[in-house]
CSV table of N, CA, C and O in Angstrom, one decimal:
chain,number,residue,atom,x,y,z
A,1,PHE,N,50.3,-3.5,99.9
A,1,PHE,CA,49.5,-4.1,101.1
A,1,PHE,C,48.0,-4.1,100.9
A,1,PHE,O,47.4,-5.4,100.4
A,2,ILE,N,46.8,-2.9,100.4
A,2,ILE,CA,45.8,-2.9,100.0
A,2,ILE,C,45.7,-4.0,98.2
A,2,ILE,O,44.9,-4.7,98.8
A,3,TRP,N,47.1,-3.6,97.5
A,3,TRP,CA,45.7,-4.5,96.6
A,3,TRP,C,46.2,-6.4,96.9
A,3,TRP,O,45.6,-7.1,96.0
A,4,ALA,N,47.3,-6.7,98.1
A,4,ALA,CA,47.3,-8.4,98.0
A,4,ALA,C,45.8,-8.3,98.4
A,4,ALA,O,45.7,-8.8,98.8
A,5,CYS,N,45.1,-7.7,99.5
A,5,CYS,CA,44.1,-7.5,100.2
A,5,CYS,C,42.8,-7.5,99.4
A,5,CYS,O,42.0,-9.0,99.8
A,6,LYS,N,43.0,-6.7,98.6
A,6,LYS,CA,42.0,-6.6,96.9
A,6,LYS,C,42.2,-7.9,96.7
A,6,LYS,O,41.1,-8.8,96.5
A,7,ASN,N,43.0,-8.8,96.3
A,7,ASN,CA,43.2,-10.1,95.8
A,7,ASN,C,44.7,-10.1,94.6
A,7,ASN,O,45.5,-9.7,94.6
A,8,TYR,N,44.9,-11.1,95.7
A,8,TYR,CA,46.6,-11.5,95.9
A,8,TYR,C,47.1,-11.3,94.9
A,8,TYR,O,48.3,-10.5,94.1
A,9,ASP,N,46.2,-11.5,93.8
A,9,ASP,CA,47.4,-11.7,92.1
A,9,ASP,C,47.0,-10.5,91.6
A,9,ASP,O,47.4,-9.6,90.1
A,10,GLY,N,45.8,-9.4,92.0
A,10,GLY,CA,46.0,-8.6,91.2
A,10,GLY,C,44.6,-8.5,90.7
A,10,GLY,O,43.9,-6.8,89.8
A,11,ASP,N,44.4,-9.1,90.1
A,11,ASP,CA,43.6,-9.7,89.3
A,11,ASP,C,41.6,-8.4,89.8
A,11,ASP,O,40.7,-7.5,89.0
A,12,VAL,N,41.6,-8.4,90.1
A,12,VAL,CA,40.5,-7.2,91.0
A,12,VAL,C,41.1,-6.1,90.7
A,12,VAL,O,39.7,-5.4,90.2
A,13,MET,N,42.1,-5.6,91.0
A,13,MET,CA,41.6,-4.6,90.8
A,13,MET,C,42.6,-4.4,90.0
A,13,MET,O,42.0,-2.5,89.2
A,14,SER,N,42.7,-5.0,88.7
A,14,SER,CA,42.6,-4.6,87.4
A,14,SER,C,41.7,-4.3,86.8
A,14,SER,O,41.6,-3.8,85.7
A,15,ASP,N,40.5,-5.5,87.0
A,15,ASP,CA,39.4,-5.4,86.8
A,15,ASP,C,38.9,-3.9,87.1
A,15,ASP,O,38.1,-3.0,86.7
A,16,MET,N,38.7,-3.1,88.4
A,16,MET,CA,38.3,-1.5,88.3
A,16,MET,C,39.1,-1.2,87.9
A,16,MET,O,38.2,0.1,87.8
A,17,VAL,N,40.4,-0.9,87.8
A,17,VAL,CA,41.0,0.3,87.1
A,17,VAL,C,40.4,0.4,85.1
A,17,VAL,O,40.2,1.2,84.9
A,18,SER,N,40.6,-0.9,84.7
A,18,SER,CA,40.2,-1.0,83.9
A,18,SER,C,38.3,-0.4,83.2
A,18,SER,O,38.8,0.5,82.3
A,19,SER,N,38.0,-0.9,84.1
A,19,SER,CA,36.7,-0.4,83.8
A,19,SER,C,36.5,1.6,85.0
A,19,SER,O,34.8,2.2,83.6
A,20,ALA,N,37.6,1.6,85.4
A,20,ALA,CA,37.2,3.0,85.9
A,20,ALA,C,38.0,4.1,84.4
A,20,ALA,O,37.5,5.4,83.7
A,21,PHE,N,38.1,3.0,83.2
A,21,PHE,CA,38.9,3.9,82.4
A,21,PHE,C,38.8,3.5,81.0
A,21,PHE,O,39.3,3.4,79.2
A,22,GLY,N,37.7,2.6,80.8
A,22,GLY,CA,36.8,2.8,79.7
A,22,GLY,C,35.3,1.2,79.9
A,22,GLY,O,34.9,2.2,79.9
A,23,SER,N,36.5,0.3,79.4
A,23,SER,CA,35.6,-0.6,79.5
A,23,SER,C,36.3,-2.1,80.1
A,23,SER,O,37.1,-2.7,79.2
A,24,LEU,N,35.6,-2.8,80.5
A,24,LEU,CA,35.9,-3.4,81.6
A,24,LEU,C,36.0,-5.0,80.4
A,24,LEU,O,37.9,-5.7,80.1
A,25,ALA,N,35.3,-5.1,79.4
A,25,ALA,CA,35.2,-5.5,78.3
A,25,ALA,C,36.5,-5.4,76.9
A,25,ALA,O,37.0,-6.5,76.1
A,26,MET,N,37.6,-4.9,76.9
A,26,MET,CA,38.6,-4.5,77.4
A,26,MET,C,39.5,-4.8,77.2
A,26,MET,O,41.1,-5.3,76.6
A,27,MET,N,39.6,-6.2,78.4
A,27,MET,CA,40.8,-6.4,79.5
A,27,MET,C,40.7,-7.8,79.3
A,27,MET,O,40.1,-8.3,79.4
A,28,THR,N,42.5,-7.7,78.8
A,28,THR,CA,42.8,-9.3,79.4
A,28,THR,C,43.3,-9.8,80.2
A,28,THR,O,44.7,-8.4,81.0
A,29,SER,N,43.7,-10.9,80.7
A,29,SER,CA,45.0,-11.2,81.7
A,29,SER,C,45.3,-12.1,81.1
A,29,SER,O,45.3,-13.6,80.4
A,30,VAL,N,47.2,-12.3,81.1
A,30,VAL,CA,47.7,-13.6,81.5
A,30,VAL,C,48.4,-13.3,82.2
A,30,VAL,O,49.2,-13.2,83.2
A,31,LEU,N,48.0,-15.1,83.2
A,31,LEU,CA,49.1,-16.1,83.8
A,31,LEU,C,50.3,-17.3,84.4
A,31,LEU,O,49.6,-17.6,82.8
A,32,VAL,N,50.5,-16.9,84.1
A,32,VAL,CA,52.1,-17.6,84.1
A,32,VAL,C,52.2,-17.8,85.4
A,32,VAL,O,52.7,-17.4,86.6
A,33,SER,N,52.5,-19.7,85.7
A,33,SER,CA,53.4,-20.2,86.2
A,33,SER,C,54.7,-20.1,86.3
A,33,SER,O,54.6,-20.1,85.5
A,34,PRO,N,54.6,-21.2,88.3
A,34,PRO,CA,56.2,-21.5,88.0
A,34,PRO,C,57.0,-22.1,87.0
A,34,PRO,O,58.0,-21.7,86.7
A,35,GLN,N,55.7,-22.6,86.6
A,35,GLN,CA,56.6,-23.8,85.9
A,35,GLN,C,55.6,-23.5,84.0
A,35,GLN,O,56.5,-24.3,83.8
A,36,GLY,N,55.9,-22.5,84.0
A,36,GLY,CA,56.1,-21.9,83.0
A,36,GLY,C,54.5,-22.2,82.2
A,36,GLY,O,54.5,-22.1,80.8
A,37,VAL,N,53.5,-22.8,82.5
A,37,VAL,CA,52.4,-23.3,81.8
A,37,VAL,C,51.5,-21.7,81.5
A,37,VAL,O,51.8,-20.0,82.9
A,38,TYR,N,50.7,-21.6,80.4
A,38,TYR,CA,50.4,-20.0,81.1
A,38,TYR,C,48.9,-19.7,80.5
A,38,TYR,O,48.1,-21.5,80.1
A,39,GLU,N,47.6,-19.5,81.1
A,39,GLU,CA,46.4,-19.6,80.6
A,39,GLU,C,45.8,-18.0,80.2
A,39,GLU,O,46.7,-17.1,80.7
A,40,TYR,N,45.5,-17.6,79.4
A,40,TYR,CA,45.2,-16.8,79.0
A,40,TYR,C,43.3,-16.0,79.3
A,40,TYR,O,42.5,-17.5,78.9
A,41,GLU,N,43.1,-15.5,79.8
A,41,GLU,CA,41.3,-15.3,80.0
A,41,GLU,C,40.5,-13.8,79.6
A,41,GLU,O,41.7,-12.4,80.1
A,42,ALA,N,40.1,-13.9,79.9
A,42,ALA,CA,38.5,-12.3,79.9
A,42,ALA,C,38.7,-11.8,81.2
A,42,ALA,O,38.5,-12.2,82.2
A,43,ALA,N,38.4,-10.6,81.8
A,43,ALA,CA,38.4,-10.4,82.7
A,43,ALA,C,36.4,-10.6,83.2
A,43,ALA,O,35.9,-11.6,82.4
A,44,HIS,N,37.0,-11.2,84.7
A,44,HIS,CA,35.4,-11.3,85.3
A,44,HIS,C,34.1,-10.4,84.6
A,44,HIS,O,32.9,-10.9,85.2
A,45,GLY,N,34.3,-9.8,84.4
A,45,GLY,CA,33.2,-8.6,84.3
A,45,GLY,C,32.0,-9.9,84.0
A,45,GLY,O,31.7,-10.9,83.2
A,46,THR,N,30.5,-9.2,84.3
A,46,THR,CA,29.4,-10.6,84.2
A,46,THR,C,28.2,-10.1,82.9
A,46,THR,O,28.7,-9.0,83.5
A,47,VAL,N,27.6,-10.8,82.8
A,47,VAL,CA,27.1,-10.4,81.5
A,47,VAL,C,25.6,-10.8,81.4
A,47,VAL,O,24.9,-11.2,80.5
A,48,GLN,N,25.4,-10.7,82.6
A,48,GLN,CA,24.2,-11.6,83.9
A,48,GLN,C,22.7,-11.4,82.6
A,48,GLN,O,22.5,-11.8,81.9
A,49,ARG,N,23.0,-9.7,82.3
A,49,ARG,CA,21.4,-9.6,82.1
A,49,ARG,C,21.5,-9.6,80.2
A,49,ARG,O,20.5,-9.6,79.6
A,50,HIS,N,22.8,-9.4,79.9
A,50,HIS,CA,22.9,-10.1,78.2
A,50,HIS,C,22.8,-11.3,77.1
A,50,HIS,O,22.0,-11.0,77.1
A,51,TYR,N,22.9,-12.0,78.9
A,51,TYR,CA,22.7,-13.4,79.0
A,51,TYR,C,20.9,-13.4,78.7
A,51,TYR,O,20.5,-14.4,77.9
A,52,TYR,N,20.6,-13.6,79.9
A,52,TYR,CA,19.0,-13.9,79.3
A,52,TYR,C,18.5,-13.3,78.8
A,52,TYR,O,16.9,-13.6,78.3
A,53,LYS,N,18.6,-12.2,78.6
A,53,LYS,CA,18.6,-11.4,76.9
A,53,LYS,C,18.5,-12.0,75.8
A,53,LYS,O,17.4,-12.6,74.6
A,54,HIS,N,19.6,-12.5,75.7
A,54,HIS,CA,20.0,-13.5,74.4
A,54,HIS,C,19.1,-15.1,74.8
A,54,HIS,O,18.2,-15.3,74.0
A,55,LEU,N,19.1,-14.8,76.1
A,55,LEU,CA,18.2,-16.9,75.8
A,55,LEU,C,16.5,-16.1,75.8
A,55,LEU,O,15.4,-17.1,74.9
A,56,LYS,N,15.7,-15.7,75.7
A,56,LYS,CA,14.2,-14.8,75.4
A,56,LYS,C,14.2,-14.4,73.4
A,56,LYS,O,13.5,-14.6,73.2
A,57,GLY,N,15.8,-14.5,73.1
A,57,GLY,CA,15.4,-14.2,72.2
A,57,GLY,C,15.5,-12.5,71.4
A,57,GLY,O,16.1,-12.6,70.2
A,58,GLU,N,16.7,-11.4,72.2
A,58,GLU,CA,16.1,-10.6,71.7
A,58,GLU,C,18.5,-10.2,71.3
A,58,GLU,O,18.7,-11.2,72.4
A,59,GLU,N,18.1,-9.4,71.2
A,59,GLU,CA,19.6,-8.8,70.5
A,59,GLU,C,20.2,-8.2,71.7
A,59,GLU,O,19.5,-7.2,72.3
A,60,THR,N,21.5,-8.1,71.8
A,60,THR,CA,21.9,-7.7,72.7
A,60,THR,C,23.3,-7.0,71.9
A,60,THR,O,23.4,-7.1,71.0
A,61,SER,N,23.9,-6.2,73.3
A,61,SER,CA,25.6,-5.4,72.4
A,61,SER,C,26.6,-6.1,73.1
A,61,SER,O,27.0,-5.0,73.5
A,62,THR,N,27.1,-7.4,72.7
A,62,THR,CA,28.0,-7.7,74.2
A,62,THR,C,29.2,-7.2,73.3
A,62,THR,O,29.5,-8.2,72.9
A,63,ASN,N,29.9,-6.8,74.7
A,63,ASN,CA,31.4,-6.3,73.7
A,63,ASN,C,32.4,-7.8,74.2
A,63,ASN,O,33.0,-7.9,75.4
A,64,SER,N,32.9,-8.8,72.9
A,64,SER,CA,33.4,-9.6,72.9
A,64,SER,C,34.7,-9.4,72.4
A,64,SER,O,35.7,-10.7,72.5
A,65,VAL,N,35.2,-8.0,72.8
A,65,VAL,CA,37.1,-7.8,72.4
A,65,VAL,C,37.9,-8.9,73.7
A,65,VAL,O,38.9,-9.4,73.5
A,66,ALA,N,38.0,-9.2,75.0
A,66,ALA,CA,38.9,-9.2,75.2
A,66,ALA,C,38.1,-10.8,75.3
A,66,ALA,O,39.9,-11.8,76.0
A,67,THR,N,37.4,-11.7,74.9
A,67,THR,CA,37.9,-12.9,75.0
A,67,THR,C,38.3,-13.5,73.3
A,67,THR,O,39.0,-14.0,73.5
A,68,ILE,N,38.1,-12.2,72.7
A,68,ILE,CA,38.6,-12.3,71.5
A,68,ILE,C,40.4,-12.5,71.9
A,68,ILE,O,41.2,-13.9,71.6
A,69,PHE,N,40.7,-11.3,72.5
A,69,PHE,CA,42.3,-11.2,72.8
A,69,PHE,C,42.7,-12.3,73.4
A,69,PHE,O,43.9,-12.8,73.5
A,70,ALA,N,41.6,-13.2,74.6
A,70,ALA,CA,42.0,-14.0,75.1
A,70,ALA,C,42.7,-15.4,74.6
A,70,ALA,O,43.8,-16.0,74.4
A,71,TRP,N,41.2,-15.5,73.8
A,71,TRP,CA,42.0,-16.6,72.9
A,71,TRP,C,42.8,-16.2,71.6
A,71,TRP,O,44.3,-17.8,71.2
A,72,SER,N,43.1,-15.0,71.0
A,72,SER,CA,43.9,-14.7,70.3
A,72,SER,C,45.3,-15.2,70.7
A,72,SER,O,46.6,-15.7,70.7
A,73,GLY,N,45.6,-14.6,71.9
A,73,GLY,CA,46.6,-14.5,72.5
A,73,GLY,C,47.2,-16.2,73.3
A,73,GLY,O,48.7,-16.4,72.7
A,74,ALA,N,46.1,-17.3,73.7
A,74,ALA,CA,45.8,-18.3,73.5
A,74,ALA,C,46.5,-18.8,72.9
A,74,ALA,O,48.4,-20.1,72.4
A,75,LEU,N,45.9,-18.8,71.4
A,75,LEU,CA,46.4,-19.2,70.0
A,75,LEU,C,47.6,-19.1,69.8
A,75,LEU,O,48.8,-19.9,69.1
A,76,ARG,N,48.3,-17.6,69.8
A,76,ARG,CA,49.4,-17.2,69.7
A,76,ARG,C,51.2,-18.2,70.3
A,76,ARG,O,51.1,-18.9,69.5
A,77,LYS,N,50.1,-18.6,71.2
A,77,LYS,CA,51.5,-19.1,72.5
A,77,LYS,C,51.2,-20.5,72.0
A,77,LYS,O,52.8,-21.0,72.4
A,78,ARG,N,50.2,-21.1,71.8
A,78,ARG,CA,50.2,-22.6,71.2
A,78,ARG,C,51.4,-23.2,70.0
A,78,ARG,O,52.0,-23.6,69.4
A,79,GLY,N,51.2,-21.7,69.0
A,79,GLY,CA,51.8,-21.5,67.8
A,79,GLY,C,52.8,-21.5,68.5
A,79,GLY,O,53.8,-21.6,67.5
A,80,GLU,N,53.7,-20.8,69.3
A,80,GLU,CA,55.3,-20.3,69.5
A,80,GLU,C,55.3,-21.6,70.2
A,80,GLU,O,56.5,-22.2,69.3
A,81,LEU,N,54.7,-21.8,71.3
A,81,LEU,CA,55.0,-23.4,71.6
A,81,LEU,C,55.6,-24.7,71.0
A,81,LEU,O,56.2,-25.2,70.7
A,82,ASP,N,54.6,-24.9,69.9
A,82,ASP,CA,55.1,-25.7,68.6
A,82,ASP,C,55.3,-25.4,67.3
A,82,ASP,O,55.3,-26.4,66.2
A,83,GLY,N,56.2,-24.3,66.4
A,83,GLY,CA,56.8,-23.7,65.8
A,83,GLY,C,55.8,-23.7,65.1
A,83,GLY,O,55.8,-23.9,63.7
A,84,LEU,N,54.8,-23.1,65.5
A,84,LEU,CA,53.2,-24.1,64.2
A,84,LEU,C,52.8,-22.1,63.7
A,84,LEU,O,52.2,-21.2,64.5
A,85,ALA,N,54.4,-21.5,62.8
A,85,ALA,CA,54.0,-19.8,62.5
A,85,ALA,C,52.3,-19.3,61.9
A,85,ALA,O,51.9,-18.6,62.0
A,86,ASP,N,51.8,-20.5,61.7
A,86,ASP,CA,50.2,-20.3,61.1
A,86,ASP,C,49.8,-20.0,61.5
A,86,ASP,O,48.5,-19.0,61.7
A,87,LEU,N,49.9,-20.6,62.9
A,87,LEU,CA,48.8,-20.2,64.0
A,87,LEU,C,49.2,-18.8,64.8
A,87,LEU,O,48.5,-17.5,64.6
A,88,VAL,N,50.2,-18.6,64.4
A,88,VAL,CA,50.8,-17.7,65.1
A,88,VAL,C,50.4,-16.1,64.1
A,88,VAL,O,50.0,-15.0,64.9
A,89,GLY,N,50.7,-16.4,62.6
A,89,GLY,CA,49.4,-15.8,61.9
A,89,GLY,C,48.1,-15.5,62.2
A,89,GLY,O,47.9,-14.5,61.7
A,90,PHE,N,47.4,-16.1,62.2
A,90,PHE,CA,46.2,-15.8,62.3
A,90,PHE,C,45.9,-15.5,63.4
A,90,PHE,O,45.2,-14.4,63.2
A,91,ALA,N,46.8,-15.3,64.5
A,91,ALA,CA,46.6,-15.0,66.2
A,91,ALA,C,46.6,-13.0,65.4
A,91,ALA,O,45.4,-12.6,66.3
A,92,ASP,N,47.6,-13.1,65.1
A,92,ASP,CA,48.1,-11.9,64.5
A,92,ASP,C,47.1,-11.5,63.4
A,92,ASP,O,46.6,-9.6,64.1
A,93,LYS,N,46.5,-11.6,62.4
A,93,LYS,CA,45.7,-11.2,62.0
A,93,LYS,C,44.6,-10.7,62.4
A,93,LYS,O,43.4,-9.6,62.2
A,94,LEU,N,43.6,-12.5,63.3
A,94,LEU,CA,42.0,-11.8,63.9
A,94,LEU,C,42.9,-10.5,65.5
A,94,LEU,O,41.4,-9.7,64.9
A,95,GLU,N,43.7,-10.6,65.9
A,95,GLU,CA,44.0,-9.2,66.4
A,95,GLU,C,43.3,-7.9,66.0
A,95,GLU,O,42.6,-7.5,66.3
A,96,LYS,N,44.5,-8.1,64.6
A,96,LYS,CA,43.6,-6.7,63.6
A,96,LYS,C,42.6,-6.4,62.8
A,96,LYS,O,42.5,-5.2,63.2
A,97,ALA,N,42.5,-7.7,63.3
A,97,ALA,CA,40.4,-7.7,62.5
A,97,ALA,C,39.5,-6.9,63.2
A,97,ALA,O,39.3,-6.0,63.0
A,98,THR,N,40.3,-7.4,64.7
A,98,THR,CA,39.3,-6.7,65.8
A,98,THR,C,40.0,-5.0,65.9
A,98,THR,O,38.7,-4.5,66.3
A,99,LEU,N,40.9,-4.6,66.4
A,99,LEU,CA,41.2,-3.7,65.9
A,99,LEU,C,40.4,-2.1,64.8
A,99,LEU,O,40.4,-1.5,65.3
A,100,ASP,N,40.8,-3.3,63.6
A,100,ASP,CA,40.5,-2.4,62.9
A,100,ASP,C,39.3,-2.4,62.6
A,100,ASP,O,38.4,-0.8,62.4
A,101,THR,N,38.3,-3.6,63.0
A,101,THR,CA,37.0,-2.6,62.8
A,101,THR,C,36.5,-1.7,64.2
A,101,THR,O,35.5,-1.0,63.6
A,102,ILE,N,37.2,-1.3,65.2
A,102,ILE,CA,36.5,-0.5,66.4
A,102,ILE,C,37.5,0.3,65.6
A,102,ILE,O,36.6,1.7,65.9
A,103,GLU,N,39.1,0.7,65.6
A,103,GLU,CA,39.3,2.0,64.7
A,103,GLU,C,38.3,2.9,62.9
A,103,GLU,O,38.0,4.1,63.3
A,104,ALA,N,37.6,1.4,62.5
A,104,ALA,CA,36.2,2.4,61.6
A,104,ALA,C,35.5,2.0,61.8
A,104,ALA,O,34.5,3.3,61.3
A,105,GLY,N,34.9,2.6,63.4
A,105,GLY,CA,33.9,3.2,64.2
A,105,GLY,C,32.0,2.0,64.1
A,105,GLY,O,31.3,2.4,64.7
A,106,GLU,N,32.9,0.7,64.2
A,106,GLU,CA,32.2,-0.7,64.1
A,106,GLU,C,32.3,-0.7,65.6
A,106,GLU,O,33.1,-1.3,65.3
A,107,MET,N,31.3,-1.2,66.7
A,107,MET,CA,31.7,-1.3,68.3
A,107,MET,C,30.4,-1.5,68.3
A,107,MET,O,29.3,-1.2,68.7
A,108,THR,N,30.6,-2.0,69.9
A,108,THR,CA,29.9,-2.6,70.8
A,108,THR,C,28.6,-1.2,71.4
A,108,THR,O,30.0,0.1,71.3
A,109,GLY,N,28.1,-1.4,72.5
A,109,GLY,CA,27.2,0.2,72.7
A,109,GLY,C,28.6,0.9,73.5
A,109,GLY,O,28.4,2.1,73.5
A,110,ASP,N,28.6,-0.2,74.6
A,110,ASP,CA,29.4,0.5,75.2
A,110,ASP,C,31.1,1.1,74.8
A,110,ASP,O,31.4,1.8,75.5
A,111,LEU,N,31.4,0.3,73.9
A,111,LEU,CA,32.6,1.4,73.6
A,111,LEU,C,31.7,2.9,72.3
A,111,LEU,O,32.5,3.8,72.4
A,112,ALA,N,30.5,2.8,72.1
A,112,ALA,CA,29.9,3.7,71.6
A,112,ALA,C,30.2,5.4,71.9
A,112,ALA,O,29.9,6.1,71.8
A,113,LEU,N,29.9,4.8,73.8
A,113,LEU,CA,29.4,5.6,74.1
A,113,LEU,C,31.1,7.3,75.0
A,113,LEU,O,30.3,7.5,75.1
A,114,ILE,N,31.6,5.6,75.2
A,114,ILE,CA,32.4,6.7,74.7
A,114,ILE,C,33.4,7.0,73.8
A,114,ILE,O,34.8,6.6,74.0
A,115,THR,N,33.8,6.2,73.1
A,115,THR,CA,34.4,7.0,71.4
A,115,THR,C,34.3,8.3,71.9
A,115,THR,O,33.7,9.1,71.4
A,116,SER,N,36.0,8.6,70.9
A,116,SER,CA,35.9,9.9,70.2
A,116,SER,C,36.3,9.6,68.9
A,116,SER,O,35.8,11.7,68.3
A,117,LEU,N,35.4,9.0,67.9
A,117,LEU,CA,35.1,8.8,67.0
A,117,LEU,C,33.6,10.0,66.3
A,117,LEU,O,32.9,9.4,67.2
A,118,GLU,N,33.8,9.6,65.9
A,118,GLU,CA,32.5,10.9,65.3
A,118,GLU,C,31.3,10.3,64.9
A,118,GLU,O,32.0,9.0,63.6
A,119,ASN,N,30.3,9.5,64.9
A,119,ASN,CA,29.0,8.8,64.5
A,119,ASN,C,29.3,7.3,64.2
A,119,ASN,O,29.4,6.6,63.0
A,120,PRO,N,29.6,6.9,65.2
A,120,PRO,CA,30.3,5.2,65.1
A,120,PRO,C,29.3,4.4,64.8
A,120,PRO,O,27.7,5.1,65.2
A,121,THR,N,29.1,3.7,64.5
A,121,THR,CA,27.6,2.2,64.4
A,121,THR,C,28.4,1.7,65.3
A,121,THR,O,28.7,0.6,65.9
A,122,LYS,N,27.5,1.6,66.4
A,122,LYS,CA,26.8,1.2,67.6
A,122,LYS,C,26.4,-0.5,67.0
A,122,LYS,O,25.1,-1.0,65.8
A,123,LEU,N,27.4,-1.5,67.3
A,123,LEU,CA,26.6,-2.9,66.9
A,123,LEU,C,25.5,-3.8,68.1
A,123,LEU,O,26.8,-4.1,68.7
A,124,SER,N,25.1,-5.1,67.1
A,124,SER,CA,24.5,-5.7,67.9
A,124,SER,C,25.7,-6.9,68.2
A,124,SER,O,27.1,-6.8,67.8
A,125,THR,N,26.3,-7.5,69.1
A,125,THR,CA,26.5,-9.2,69.6
A,125,THR,C,27.9,-9.6,67.9
A,125,THR,O,28.9,-9.4,67.6
A,126,ARG,N,26.6,-10.2,67.8
A,126,ARG,CA,26.0,-10.5,66.7
A,126,ARG,C,27.1,-10.1,65.3
A,126,ARG,O,27.6,-10.0,64.6
A,127,ASP,N,26.6,-9.3,65.6
A,127,ASP,CA,26.5,-8.3,64.0
A,127,ASP,C,28.3,-7.6,63.9
A,127,ASP,O,29.6,-7.5,63.5
A,128,PHE,N,28.9,-7.0,65.9
A,128,PHE,CA,30.4,-7.1,65.8
A,128,PHE,C,31.1,-7.9,64.9
A,128,PHE,O,32.4,-8.1,65.2
A,129,ILE,N,30.8,-9.4,66.1
A,129,ILE,CA,31.4,-10.5,65.3
A,129,ILE,C,31.6,-10.7,63.8
A,129,ILE,O,32.3,-11.2,63.7
A,130,LEU,N,30.2,-10.4,63.1
A,130,LEU,CA,30.9,-10.8,62.1
A,130,LEU,C,31.3,-9.3,60.7
A,130,LEU,O,32.0,-9.9,59.5
A,131,ALA,N,31.3,-8.5,61.5
A,131,ALA,CA,32.0,-7.3,60.8
A,131,ALA,C,33.4,-7.7,61.1
A,131,ALA,O,34.3,-8.1,60.6
A,132,ILE,N,34.1,-8.4,62.3
A,132,ILE,CA,35.5,-8.4,62.5
A,132,ILE,C,36.3,-9.9,61.0
A,132,ILE,O,37.0,-9.6,60.2
A,133,ALA,N,35.1,-11.0,61.4
A,133,ALA,CA,35.0,-11.9,60.3
A,133,ALA,C,35.2,-11.5,59.1
A,133,ALA,O,36.2,-11.7,58.2
A,134,LYS,N,34.4,-10.2,58.9
A,134,LYS,CA,33.9,-10.5,57.5
A,134,LYS,C,36.0,-9.5,56.9
A,134,LYS,O,36.5,-9.1,55.7
A,135,ARG,N,36.0,-8.6,57.6
A,135,ARG,CA,37.2,-7.5,57.9
A,135,ARG,C,39.2,-9.5,57.5
A,135,ARG,O,40.6,-9.3,57.7
A,136,LEU,N,38.7,-10.0,58.9
A,136,LEU,CA,40.0,-11.6,58.8
A,136,LEU,C,40.0,-11.8,56.9
A,136,LEU,O,40.8,-12.1,56.6
A,137,ALA,N,38.4,-12.0,57.1
A,137,ALA,CA,38.5,-12.7,55.8
A,137,ALA,C,39.0,-11.9,54.4
A,137,ALA,O,39.7,-12.5,53.5
A,138,ALA,N,38.5,-10.6,54.6
A,138,ALA,CA,39.0,-10.0,53.6
A,138,ALA,C,41.4,-10.1,53.0
A,138,ALA,O,41.7,-10.7,54.2
């Protein structure tokens, strides 16, 4: 009952749980309608402060993992629905490149604060995406 009062689909509660266990920017949601329509989304977390820094030309360290996984999930589903094995494979490779980047110790500031890896490299938003792209191209 309490969960329903917070938000019927549990979205608010899942955001609270994910932020309590690390980083809200690591959580995605998959919503499926009764008609079988899928929606992939990143958590609601706001990065307003980062956005204003970006507009000023300042460097940010915004964690983009949830956004990447929302896109990869949607691309994978589209590939599955249309029988496009290459698109499914790309989604898998994108997720693996993202996880490999973090596991190699290259991550945004929010993850660097909570990792158990020794001496992580804190990257800006741009450099984090470039590190993922480098592994994706390999």
